[in-house]
Structure formats: structure tokens, C-alpha cells
GROMACS .gro file of C-alpha atoms in nm:
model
  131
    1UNK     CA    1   0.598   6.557  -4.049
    2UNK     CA    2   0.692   6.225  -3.916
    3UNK     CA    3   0.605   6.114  -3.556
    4UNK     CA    4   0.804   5.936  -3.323
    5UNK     CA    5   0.722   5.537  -3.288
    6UNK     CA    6   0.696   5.419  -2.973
    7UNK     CA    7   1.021   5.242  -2.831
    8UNK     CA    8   0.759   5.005  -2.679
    9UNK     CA    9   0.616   4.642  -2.809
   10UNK     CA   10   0.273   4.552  -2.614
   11UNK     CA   11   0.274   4.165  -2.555
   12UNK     CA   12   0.264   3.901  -2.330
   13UNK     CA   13   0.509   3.706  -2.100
   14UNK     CA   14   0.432   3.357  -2.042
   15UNK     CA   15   0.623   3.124  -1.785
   16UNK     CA   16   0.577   2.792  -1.597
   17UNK     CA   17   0.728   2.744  -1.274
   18UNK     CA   18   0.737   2.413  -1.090
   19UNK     CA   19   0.802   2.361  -0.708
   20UNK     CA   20   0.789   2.156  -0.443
   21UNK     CA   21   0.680   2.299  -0.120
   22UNK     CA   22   0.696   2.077   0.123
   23UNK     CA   23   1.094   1.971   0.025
   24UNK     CA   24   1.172   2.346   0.032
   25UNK     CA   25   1.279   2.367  -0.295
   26UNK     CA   26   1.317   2.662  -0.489
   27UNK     CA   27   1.136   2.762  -0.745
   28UNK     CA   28   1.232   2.627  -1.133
   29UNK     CA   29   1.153   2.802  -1.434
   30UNK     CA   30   1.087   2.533  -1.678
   31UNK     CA   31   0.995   2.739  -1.993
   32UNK     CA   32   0.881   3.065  -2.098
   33UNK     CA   33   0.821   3.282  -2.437
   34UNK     CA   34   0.732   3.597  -2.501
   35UNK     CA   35   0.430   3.652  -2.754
   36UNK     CA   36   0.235   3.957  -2.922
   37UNK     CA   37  -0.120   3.903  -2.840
   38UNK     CA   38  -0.342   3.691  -2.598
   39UNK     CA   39  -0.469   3.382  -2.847
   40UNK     CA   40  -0.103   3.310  -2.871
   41UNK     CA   41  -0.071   3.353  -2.450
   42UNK     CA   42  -0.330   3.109  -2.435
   43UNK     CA   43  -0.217   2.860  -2.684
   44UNK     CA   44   0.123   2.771  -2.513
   45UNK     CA   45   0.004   2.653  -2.219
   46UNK     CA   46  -0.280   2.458  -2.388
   47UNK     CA   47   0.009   2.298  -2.562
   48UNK     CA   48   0.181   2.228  -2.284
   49UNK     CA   49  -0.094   2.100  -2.088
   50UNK     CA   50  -0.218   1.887  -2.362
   51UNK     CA   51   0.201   1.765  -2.381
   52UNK     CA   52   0.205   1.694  -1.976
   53UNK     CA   53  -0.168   1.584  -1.938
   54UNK     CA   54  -0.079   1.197  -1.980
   55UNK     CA   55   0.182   1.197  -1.697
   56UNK     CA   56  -0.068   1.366  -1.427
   57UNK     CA   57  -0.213   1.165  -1.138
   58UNK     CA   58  -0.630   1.192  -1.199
   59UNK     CA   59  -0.679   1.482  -1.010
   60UNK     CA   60  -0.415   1.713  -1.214
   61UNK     CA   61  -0.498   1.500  -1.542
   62UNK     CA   62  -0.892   1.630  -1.464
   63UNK     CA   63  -0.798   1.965  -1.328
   64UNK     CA   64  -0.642   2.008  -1.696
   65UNK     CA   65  -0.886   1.863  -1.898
   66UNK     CA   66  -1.130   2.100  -1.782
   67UNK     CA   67  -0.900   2.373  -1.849
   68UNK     CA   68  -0.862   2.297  -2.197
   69UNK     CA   69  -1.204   2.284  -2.370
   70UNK     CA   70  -1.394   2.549  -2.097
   71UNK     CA   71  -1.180   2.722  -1.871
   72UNK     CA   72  -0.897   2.858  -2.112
   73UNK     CA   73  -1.174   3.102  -2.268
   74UNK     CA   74  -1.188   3.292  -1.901
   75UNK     CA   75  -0.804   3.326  -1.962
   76UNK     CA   76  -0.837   3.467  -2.261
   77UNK     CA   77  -1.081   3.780  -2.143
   78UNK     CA   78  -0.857   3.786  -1.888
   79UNK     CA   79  -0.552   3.852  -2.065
   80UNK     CA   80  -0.745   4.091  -2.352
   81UNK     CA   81  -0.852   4.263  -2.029
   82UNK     CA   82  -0.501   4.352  -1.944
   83UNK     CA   83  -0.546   4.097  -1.653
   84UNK     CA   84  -0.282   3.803  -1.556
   85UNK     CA   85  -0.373   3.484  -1.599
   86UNK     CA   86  -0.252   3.184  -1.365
   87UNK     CA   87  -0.276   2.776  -1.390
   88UNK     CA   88  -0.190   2.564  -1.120
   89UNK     CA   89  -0.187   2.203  -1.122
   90UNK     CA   90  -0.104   2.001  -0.822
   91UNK     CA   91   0.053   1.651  -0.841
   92UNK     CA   92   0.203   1.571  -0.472
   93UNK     CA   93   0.493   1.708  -0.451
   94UNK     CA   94   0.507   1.885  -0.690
   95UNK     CA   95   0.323   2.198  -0.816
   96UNK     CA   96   0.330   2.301  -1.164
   97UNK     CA   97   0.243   2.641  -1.240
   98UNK     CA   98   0.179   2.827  -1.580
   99UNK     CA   99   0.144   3.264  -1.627
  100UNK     CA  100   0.082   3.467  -1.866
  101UNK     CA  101   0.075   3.836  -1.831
  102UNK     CA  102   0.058   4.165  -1.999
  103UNK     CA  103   0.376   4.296  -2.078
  104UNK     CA  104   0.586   4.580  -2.252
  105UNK     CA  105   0.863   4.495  -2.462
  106UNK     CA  106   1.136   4.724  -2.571
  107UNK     CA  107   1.118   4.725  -2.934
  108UNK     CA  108   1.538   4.615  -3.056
  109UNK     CA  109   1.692   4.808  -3.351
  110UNK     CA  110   1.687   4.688  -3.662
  111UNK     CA  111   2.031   4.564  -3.880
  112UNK     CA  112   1.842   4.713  -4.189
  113UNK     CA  113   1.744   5.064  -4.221
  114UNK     CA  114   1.872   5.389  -4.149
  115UNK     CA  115   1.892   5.343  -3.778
  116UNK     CA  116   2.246   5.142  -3.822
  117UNK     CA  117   2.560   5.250  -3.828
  118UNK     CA  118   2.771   5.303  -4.160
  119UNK     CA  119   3.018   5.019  -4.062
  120UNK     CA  120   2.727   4.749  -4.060
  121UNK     CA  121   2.772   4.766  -4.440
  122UNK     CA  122   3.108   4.616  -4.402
  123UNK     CA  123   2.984   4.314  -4.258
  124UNK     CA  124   2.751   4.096  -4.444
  125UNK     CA  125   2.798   3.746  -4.215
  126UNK     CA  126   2.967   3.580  -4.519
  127UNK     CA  127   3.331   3.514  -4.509
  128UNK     CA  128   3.510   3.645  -4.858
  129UNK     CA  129   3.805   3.521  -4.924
  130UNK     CA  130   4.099   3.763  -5.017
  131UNK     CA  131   4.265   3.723  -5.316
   0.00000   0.00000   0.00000
């Protein structure tokens, strides 16, 4: 007997946000992925942090060295905890701010299989030619 999969993917949503709050500006989603466990969580914002690091004033520049070699390995628990994980970085006036969370994914139907429909078979993504 075969049992049901689960319609659900358990990952992780990363983001970073920046703002400036004394302007009033909204909120600006800069970047974001979605990933399947925490190491990979972790990993894009030490990317981007390493990427950003030499444009930071000394206290942000600092603030993310510290991050990188010591403090990303509390994130890490965190996130394998089911916790969310948050980095802020402060260079006047702007705030730059990087998550990563648990998430649940809805797992997409596959092209291949026997899940699709008998007119996928027509359609291959090559153009023929008719003769």
C-alpha cells in the first residue's frame, strides 16, 4: 500500500530588508531565496555580508565581522531549533536587515511522472517543423 507524500517542503525563507527610519521610508526588499536546510540559511547572508562588509562605516564593518567567524554559529542552532534568526546592521541612515526563518513550502507538480496530464506529451519545448 502506498502512502500519501506530504504536499509540504520544510525549508527556510531568507530576506534582507533595508530602511531608513528617520526619512520615513518604506521598507525595500533587496533580495531573498528560499533554501532546504539551515547551513544553506546561514551561508547567504555570510555571503552577503562578506559582499557589503567593505562599504560599511567601522561600526557596521565590525558589527559584521564579528558575525561572521563567531556569531553566525548562534544562528545556526537557532534556525535547526525551528527559531528565526535576525541581523541588523546600522550605517546612519540606513538600516540593513537580513532573516531567515523556518518555513513550509508547497511542494509544485512535477512535468514528468504520472501526475501530468496526457496533453503534456504533445509538447516537448522544441519547435518541429511541419513538412
Amino acid at each position: 500500500m502506498n502512502r500519501p507524500t506530504s504536499l509540504l517542503l520544510h525549508g527556510y525563507r531568507c530576506e534582507c530588508h533595508t530602511s531608513r527610519p528617520r526619512s520615513g521610508d518604506a521598507t525595500t526588499l533587496l533580495g531573498s531565496i528560499d533554501v532546504e536546510n539551515a547551513p544553506q540559511a546561514v551561508r547567504w547572508i555570510r555571503v552577503a555580508l562578506r559582499t557589503l562588509s567593505p562599504a560599511l562605516n567601522s561600526e557596521a564593518f565590525e558589527e559584521a565581522w564579528q558575525w561572521l567567524p563567531e556569531d553566525h554559529h548562534d544562528a545556526l542552532q537557532a534556525l535547526a531549533q525551528g527559531e528565526p534568526v535576525t541581523l541588523t546592521l546600522r550605517q546612519d541612515p540606513t538600516t540593513i536587515q537580513w532573516t531567515a526563518r523556518p518555513a513550509q513550502f508547497l511542494k509544485l507538480t512535477t512535468r514528468q511522472g504520472v501526475n501530468s496530464p496526457a496533453c503534456t506529451q504533445e509538447y516537448t519545448g522544441h519547435t518541429r517543423q511541419r513538412e
